[in-house]
XYZ file of C-alpha atoms in Angstrom:
469
model
C 220.370 105.806 131.713
C 220.227 105.204 127.995
C 219.702 108.884 127.216
C 222.975 109.767 128.914
C 224.997 106.778 127.751
C 226.590 108.246 124.595
C 227.425 111.533 126.334
C 228.931 109.673 129.276
C 230.970 107.388 127.011
C 232.367 110.336 125.053
C 233.352 112.256 128.160
C 234.895 109.180 129.778
C 236.998 108.541 126.681
C 238.044 112.169 126.500
C 238.881 112.438 130.193
C 240.621 109.079 130.586
C 241.658 107.023 133.581
C 240.715 107.975 137.087
C 239.400 111.303 135.869
C 236.785 109.440 133.884
C 235.727 107.595 137.015
C 235.256 110.828 138.890
C 233.344 112.284 135.956
C 231.236 109.147 135.696
C 230.361 109.468 139.367
C 229.396 113.115 138.872
C 227.239 112.272 135.888
C 225.566 109.441 137.768
C 224.816 111.761 140.656
C 223.363 114.296 138.257
C 221.292 111.795 136.290
C 217.602 112.561 136.371
C 215.141 109.727 137.047
C 212.684 108.981 134.264
C 209.810 109.835 136.602
C 209.229 110.793 140.219
C 210.721 108.156 142.488
C 208.918 106.743 145.505
C 212.025 104.940 146.795
C 215.576 106.186 147.228
C 217.140 102.854 148.066
C 216.585 99.099 148.156
C 217.215 96.546 150.888
C 216.853 93.050 149.484
C 216.704 89.926 151.643
C 217.576 86.788 149.699
C 216.798 83.323 151.110
C 218.833 80.793 149.080
C 217.826 77.157 148.995
C 214.178 77.457 148.039
C 211.699 78.623 150.691
C 208.451 76.656 150.740
C 205.541 78.894 149.789
C 202.928 76.359 150.998
C 204.477 76.433 154.501
C 204.809 80.205 154.749
C 202.539 82.582 152.808
C 200.463 80.563 150.318
C 197.509 79.047 152.175
C 196.049 75.970 150.460
C 192.955 74.481 152.165
C 192.542 71.950 149.345
C 195.953 70.556 150.196
C 194.705 69.950 153.730
C 191.681 68.066 152.370
C 193.922 65.804 150.277
C 196.502 65.148 152.985
C 197.993 61.676 152.681
C 196.529 60.987 149.246
C 198.835 60.341 146.280
C 199.781 63.613 144.622
C 200.276 61.879 141.270
C 198.097 58.733 141.181
C 199.060 58.001 137.558
C 202.783 58.082 138.285
C 203.554 60.364 135.335
C 205.200 63.262 137.126
C 208.848 63.624 138.018
C 209.920 66.305 140.456
C 213.430 67.736 140.377
C 215.103 64.969 142.402
C 212.293 62.558 143.250
C 208.973 61.028 142.331
C 206.033 62.765 144.047
C 204.922 61.324 147.369
C 201.571 61.979 149.039
C 199.957 65.396 149.315
C 201.570 67.167 152.237
C 199.798 70.217 153.659
C 201.686 72.901 155.507
C 203.585 71.728 158.548
C 202.507 75.000 160.183
C 198.929 76.221 160.702
C 197.856 79.348 158.830
C 195.899 82.295 160.210
C 194.638 85.552 158.742
C 196.358 88.697 159.959
C 196.038 92.459 159.809
C 193.251 94.568 158.420
C 193.995 93.092 155.000
C 193.395 89.542 156.230
C 196.480 88.056 154.551
C 197.210 84.451 155.405
C 200.568 83.734 157.075
C 201.710 80.526 158.723
C 202.790 80.282 162.336
C 206.373 79.986 161.100
C 206.425 83.817 160.973
C 204.572 85.148 164.046
C 206.365 88.513 164.022
C 206.163 89.201 160.285
C 202.478 88.251 160.455
C 201.829 91.394 162.506
C 203.211 93.560 159.667
C 201.234 92.266 156.678
C 199.433 95.584 156.275
C 202.790 97.053 155.234
C 203.671 94.138 152.933
C 202.627 93.180 149.392
C 202.812 89.560 148.288
C 203.485 88.089 144.859
C 202.021 84.589 145.056
C 202.583 83.637 141.430
C 206.354 83.743 141.120
C 208.020 81.240 138.792
C 211.605 80.474 137.835
C 212.912 79.025 134.597
C 215.133 76.575 136.422
C 215.022 74.271 139.433
C 218.812 74.402 139.894
C 220.051 76.499 142.802
C 222.881 78.404 141.108
C 220.972 79.348 137.941
C 217.872 80.052 140.046
C 219.794 82.500 142.223
C 221.268 84.096 139.104
C 217.804 84.569 137.615
C 216.415 86.257 140.698
C 219.489 88.476 141.014
C 220.327 89.231 137.374
C 217.255 88.278 135.328
C 219.157 85.495 133.556
C 219.908 81.872 134.447
C 223.435 82.054 133.009
C 226.366 83.657 134.848
C 227.973 86.832 133.567
C 225.017 89.233 133.623
C 224.823 92.340 135.829
C 222.989 92.004 139.119
C 220.056 94.215 139.975
C 222.198 96.183 142.411
C 224.749 96.864 139.675
C 222.002 98.061 137.313
C 220.556 100.354 139.991
C 223.900 101.958 140.818
C 224.687 102.274 137.095
C 221.424 104.147 136.614
C 221.301 106.231 139.782
C 224.845 106.370 141.139
C 225.689 106.801 144.805
C 224.393 109.042 147.557
C 227.568 108.695 149.637
C 231.204 109.608 149.028
C 232.441 107.434 151.868
C 230.505 104.183 151.440
C 229.930 101.934 148.439
C 226.609 102.390 146.682
C 226.069 98.620 146.473
C 226.839 96.500 149.540
C 226.247 92.785 150.142
C 226.139 91.133 153.558
C 226.600 87.385 152.989
C 225.431 84.831 155.515
C 228.130 84.179 158.142
C 228.068 80.486 157.152
C 229.357 81.265 153.672
C 228.443 82.401 150.189
C 225.179 81.485 148.426
C 224.887 79.091 145.458
C 226.829 80.672 142.575
C 228.934 82.815 144.904
C 229.881 86.442 144.117
C 228.468 86.195 140.579
C 225.121 86.920 142.252
C 226.249 90.491 142.922
C 228.640 91.021 140.019
C 228.613 93.813 137.450
C 228.636 91.485 134.418
C 229.201 93.539 131.293
C 228.533 96.847 133.063
C 231.589 98.849 134.138
C 233.195 96.842 136.919
C 232.898 99.746 139.347
C 229.222 98.801 139.778
C 229.873 95.402 141.362
C 229.067 95.073 145.064
C 231.343 95.419 148.036
C 230.922 92.571 150.505
C 230.782 93.425 154.180
C 231.272 90.962 157.036
C 228.750 91.969 159.672
C 230.397 89.726 162.272
C 233.859 91.312 162.051
C 233.852 94.800 163.541
C 237.621 95.263 163.273
C 237.912 94.025 159.667
C 234.433 94.363 158.101
C 235.908 94.355 154.604
C 238.631 91.832 153.824
C 242.161 93.277 154.001
C 240.885 96.784 154.703
C 243.403 97.234 157.518
C 246.957 95.903 157.967
C 247.508 93.250 160.656
C 247.697 94.608 164.186
C 251.289 93.455 164.595
C 252.394 95.301 161.454
C 254.329 98.389 162.589
C 256.004 99.395 159.346
C 253.683 102.270 158.554
C 251.580 105.045 160.013
C 248.964 107.547 158.880
C 251.507 109.968 157.357
C 253.418 107.222 155.557
C 250.131 105.703 154.388
C 248.995 108.976 152.853
C 252.328 109.497 151.087
C 252.174 105.970 149.706
C 248.582 106.434 148.552
C 249.405 109.732 146.833
C 252.302 108.102 145.002
C 250.205 105.092 143.990
C 247.422 107.365 142.762
C 249.889 109.217 140.540
C 251.146 105.936 139.061
C 247.613 104.613 138.658
C 246.472 107.707 136.789
C 249.420 107.509 134.410
C 248.741 103.812 133.818
C 244.973 104.260 133.371
C 245.307 107.223 131.008
C 246.737 104.845 128.396
C 244.006 102.218 128.947
C 240.740 104.137 128.944
C 238.642 101.163 127.817
C 239.644 98.916 130.731
C 236.762 99.241 133.180
C 238.247 96.649 135.540
C 241.328 98.847 135.917
C 239.151 101.890 136.613
C 237.165 99.870 139.144
C 240.332 98.690 140.859
C 241.664 102.237 141.179
C 238.310 103.425 142.484
C 238.301 100.544 144.959
C 241.700 101.561 146.312
C 240.548 105.144 146.731
C 237.303 104.029 148.346
C 239.280 101.705 150.632
C 241.142 104.681 152.071
C 237.837 106.369 152.890
C 236.361 103.108 154.172
C 239.088 102.834 156.793
C 237.156 105.576 158.575
C 233.562 104.925 157.496
C 233.286 101.109 157.535
C 234.196 100.612 161.212
C 231.683 103.311 162.124
C 228.927 101.444 160.286
C 229.744 98.105 161.903
C 230.291 99.510 165.398
C 226.953 99.137 167.168
C 228.006 100.769 170.434
C 225.921 103.821 169.596
C 222.733 101.821 169.188
C 220.334 101.733 172.115
C 219.851 98.565 174.131
C 216.239 98.566 172.943
C 217.362 98.497 169.315
C 219.880 95.726 169.956
C 217.159 93.735 171.695
C 214.778 94.347 168.781
C 217.269 92.715 166.396
C 218.185 90.038 168.990
C 221.859 90.454 168.099
C 223.044 88.613 171.211
C 221.111 85.451 170.395
C 223.575 82.807 169.149
C 221.233 81.489 166.444
C 219.098 84.388 165.204
C 221.514 87.120 166.250
C 223.894 86.964 163.259
C 221.086 87.649 160.759
C 219.668 90.295 163.080
C 223.057 92.007 163.015
C 223.038 91.885 159.201
C 219.616 93.545 159.167
C 220.743 96.217 161.617
C 223.816 96.875 159.451
C 221.505 97.239 156.458
C 219.505 99.897 158.271
C 222.690 101.740 159.210
C 223.934 101.600 155.614
C 220.572 102.877 154.370
C 220.799 105.827 156.774
C 224.265 106.675 155.476
C 223.472 106.781 151.775
C 223.580 103.154 150.671
C 221.729 102.738 147.386
C 221.331 98.953 147.188
C 221.918 96.677 150.176
C 221.520 92.923 149.872
C 221.317 90.547 152.840
C 221.638 86.772 152.519
C 219.651 84.561 154.887
C 221.358 81.237 154.175
C 224.508 80.012 152.450
C 225.467 77.261 149.981
C 223.142 74.254 149.510
C 225.214 71.522 151.133
C 224.002 68.553 153.149
C 222.867 68.960 156.731
C 224.913 68.604 159.870
C 222.460 69.671 162.538
C 220.520 71.603 159.915
C 221.039 72.474 156.282
C 222.909 75.781 155.898
C 220.004 77.269 153.924
C 216.326 76.689 153.080
C 216.920 73.593 150.911
C 214.747 71.260 152.998
C 214.851 67.938 151.141
C 215.032 65.629 154.159
C 213.289 67.401 157.033
C 211.366 70.594 156.391
C 210.354 71.162 160.006
C 213.988 70.892 161.092
C 215.372 73.256 158.449
C 212.509 75.688 157.858
C 211.879 75.729 161.581
C 215.403 77.026 162.133
C 215.568 79.456 159.235
C 211.998 80.653 159.773
C 212.875 81.890 163.258
C 215.985 83.590 161.865
C 214.159 85.404 159.062
C 211.118 86.244 161.183
C 213.165 87.972 163.875
C 215.526 89.909 161.596
C 213.121 90.958 158.844
C 210.374 92.020 161.254
C 212.891 94.062 163.244
C 214.143 95.713 160.073
C 210.636 96.706 158.942
C 209.694 98.010 162.382
C 212.948 99.940 162.788
C 212.760 101.514 159.334
C 209.151 102.512 159.950
C 209.854 104.042 163.358
C 212.606 106.202 161.848
C 210.558 107.354 158.860
C 212.815 105.431 156.481
C 210.368 102.784 155.287
C 208.414 105.193 153.117
C 211.416 105.743 150.818
C 213.183 102.397 151.337
C 211.987 99.475 149.228
C 212.391 96.167 151.074
C 212.255 92.991 148.968
C 212.350 89.407 150.223
C 212.643 86.506 147.816
C 214.112 83.084 147.210
C 215.126 81.336 143.979
C 212.127 78.977 143.759
C 209.563 77.235 145.954
C 208.982 73.685 147.106
C 206.533 70.985 146.106
C 203.145 70.521 147.803
C 203.820 66.779 148.028
C 206.260 64.997 150.297
C 209.614 64.110 148.801
C 209.100 60.376 148.441
C 208.081 58.953 151.791
C 210.164 61.434 153.748
C 209.537 64.627 155.696
C 211.013 67.040 153.171
C 209.927 68.750 149.967
C 211.592 68.803 146.548
C 212.388 71.881 144.422
C 209.522 73.640 142.663
C 210.358 76.152 139.931
C 206.669 76.427 139.066
C 205.590 78.408 142.113
C 206.911 80.494 144.973
C 206.110 83.680 146.884
C 208.018 86.948 147.186
C 207.095 90.011 149.211
C 207.848 93.723 149.107
C 207.312 96.567 151.571
C 207.855 100.324 151.843
C 209.147 102.592 149.074
C 205.815 103.162 147.290
C 204.392 99.651 147.763
C 200.676 99.314 148.550
C 200.683 97.353 151.779
C 198.260 94.531 152.417
C 197.919 93.654 148.742
C 198.511 90.453 146.826
C 199.233 89.634 143.213
C 198.637 86.401 141.359
C 197.786 82.951 142.644
C 198.864 79.347 142.397
C 196.568 76.431 141.594
C 194.487 74.814 144.350
C 197.407 72.716 145.606
C 200.215 75.253 145.170
C 201.903 73.203 142.457
C 202.102 75.888 139.765
C 201.433 79.595 139.393
C 198.041 79.911 137.715
C 197.035 83.597 137.730
C 199.216 86.548 136.683
C 202.331 84.402 136.341
C 205.309 86.478 137.429
C 209.056 86.097 136.904
C 212.048 88.104 138.021
C 211.394 90.425 135.064
C 208.227 91.910 136.556
C 209.598 92.085 140.087
C 212.691 93.919 138.828
C 210.628 96.236 136.611
C 208.452 97.159 139.597
C 211.451 97.863 141.815
C 213.085 100.023 139.134
C 209.815 101.896 138.610
C 209.639 102.754 142.312
C 213.215 104.059 142.083
C 212.147 106.375 139.262
C 213.590 104.243 136.461
C 211.799 103.064 133.344
C 213.082 99.505 132.991
C 212.918 99.717 129.182
C 215.183 102.781 129.130
C 217.855 101.540 131.528
C 220.059 99.869 128.929
C 223.689 99.152 128.134
C 225.034 98.277 124.694
C 226.782 94.913 124.814
C 227.380 92.128 122.335
C 225.421 93.899 119.604
C 222.312 94.506 121.731
C 220.902 97.133 124.042
C 220.819 94.932 127.137
C 218.579 95.540 130.127
C 217.889 93.943 133.504
C 214.340 92.926 132.613
C 215.124 91.316 129.249
C 212.459 91.164 126.557
C 210.102 88.512 127.938
C 208.426 90.202 130.885
C 205.166 92.100 131.180
C 206.526 95.169 132.930
C 205.537 96.848 136.183
C 203.071 95.143 138.534
C 200.764 98.134 138.897
C 198.488 96.468 141.454
C 201.297 96.627 143.997
C 201.874 100.368 143.693
C 200.525 102.765 146.316
């Protein structure tokens, strides 16, 4: 935190090299939150491509009334990649659910049963309708690359709860990386040690790339490995002691040391043999379509149990053209085809995660966030069956970790075209998450390029108090 930054910097400089990393870790572990935390950790689900709010959580009866009528009779509007077509109501019927009566479409039948534990932000906006910059904004608070991700900020402020697992772990979609790639979970100008470790949930034997030597490699054993590691550590410390300002070098050394510990801990996390058949069925991990994301969600729960601080799951990959479906939520041509597929995936995995966390008593101190980079238009894309990008409106939801379930914040206009009440950006969502972790978003800063930088920038309106329990 800002209050500890000068002390930490002095001690790191004085200690040097790998010793400074160890000291930094100790200081981070000893750092006191700014206020009492409701959440100890975050699990964030990110749905790249642009999930349609008007087909999922944002019920618009006026859009139903205007179905088939020109959205822009005067012909003055231009969407991101098309001229507006006719008004297109949700492809899925909406119903009210739970004691709170929140509207959810039939695309999410399982999540609909959990709305009393969820809080919805209906008035989200982005400053861009481009996928890469949109993902950057939701992950880092900025549309440009090179800024620290939320997970990096959280681990910088709070440190780790585990010696044997990374504090910040990302589980990419098995189909590939999201728009913008690893920049979405980078450390930016923060010390490089705070960037995420990516974990392949589908590869039990090699969950982290190059963690183990090939099976046919017989030139080493445990004793030889330890001797080699000890020798390398000695060389690394000598090298780092002369380069105390190089955070990438410190991060690399720390990564090597963590890798040695991960050779024991990572396979244990990814090995699901100890899970009950009921749990495996809950996450539907054997299903060829929804199973991979279910496995990611189950891994996230296992990481949370073992001291993970910030765990990010991607439901969708890069925004390329469709084969059978598009590889993410970017439904330009056929929303029913693409959202129909991804809706079933998200519904099964996210609902299982919430139910599992709750049954184990973990939901009350685990903040679950689900978001996308922007929404989709309430009109058809031209004369087709898809929807264009909409940076003016989308929905995000949060659950657990001090969130007041069943609540909603903000609203879009009568058609779902633009956020109209309590307009919200990534700044407020991030500020609220940090607040629940015990962090004052205005005090979590890092001096860079002549400024005290922070995750939430200077434009936001702070914590969304209506969502707090």
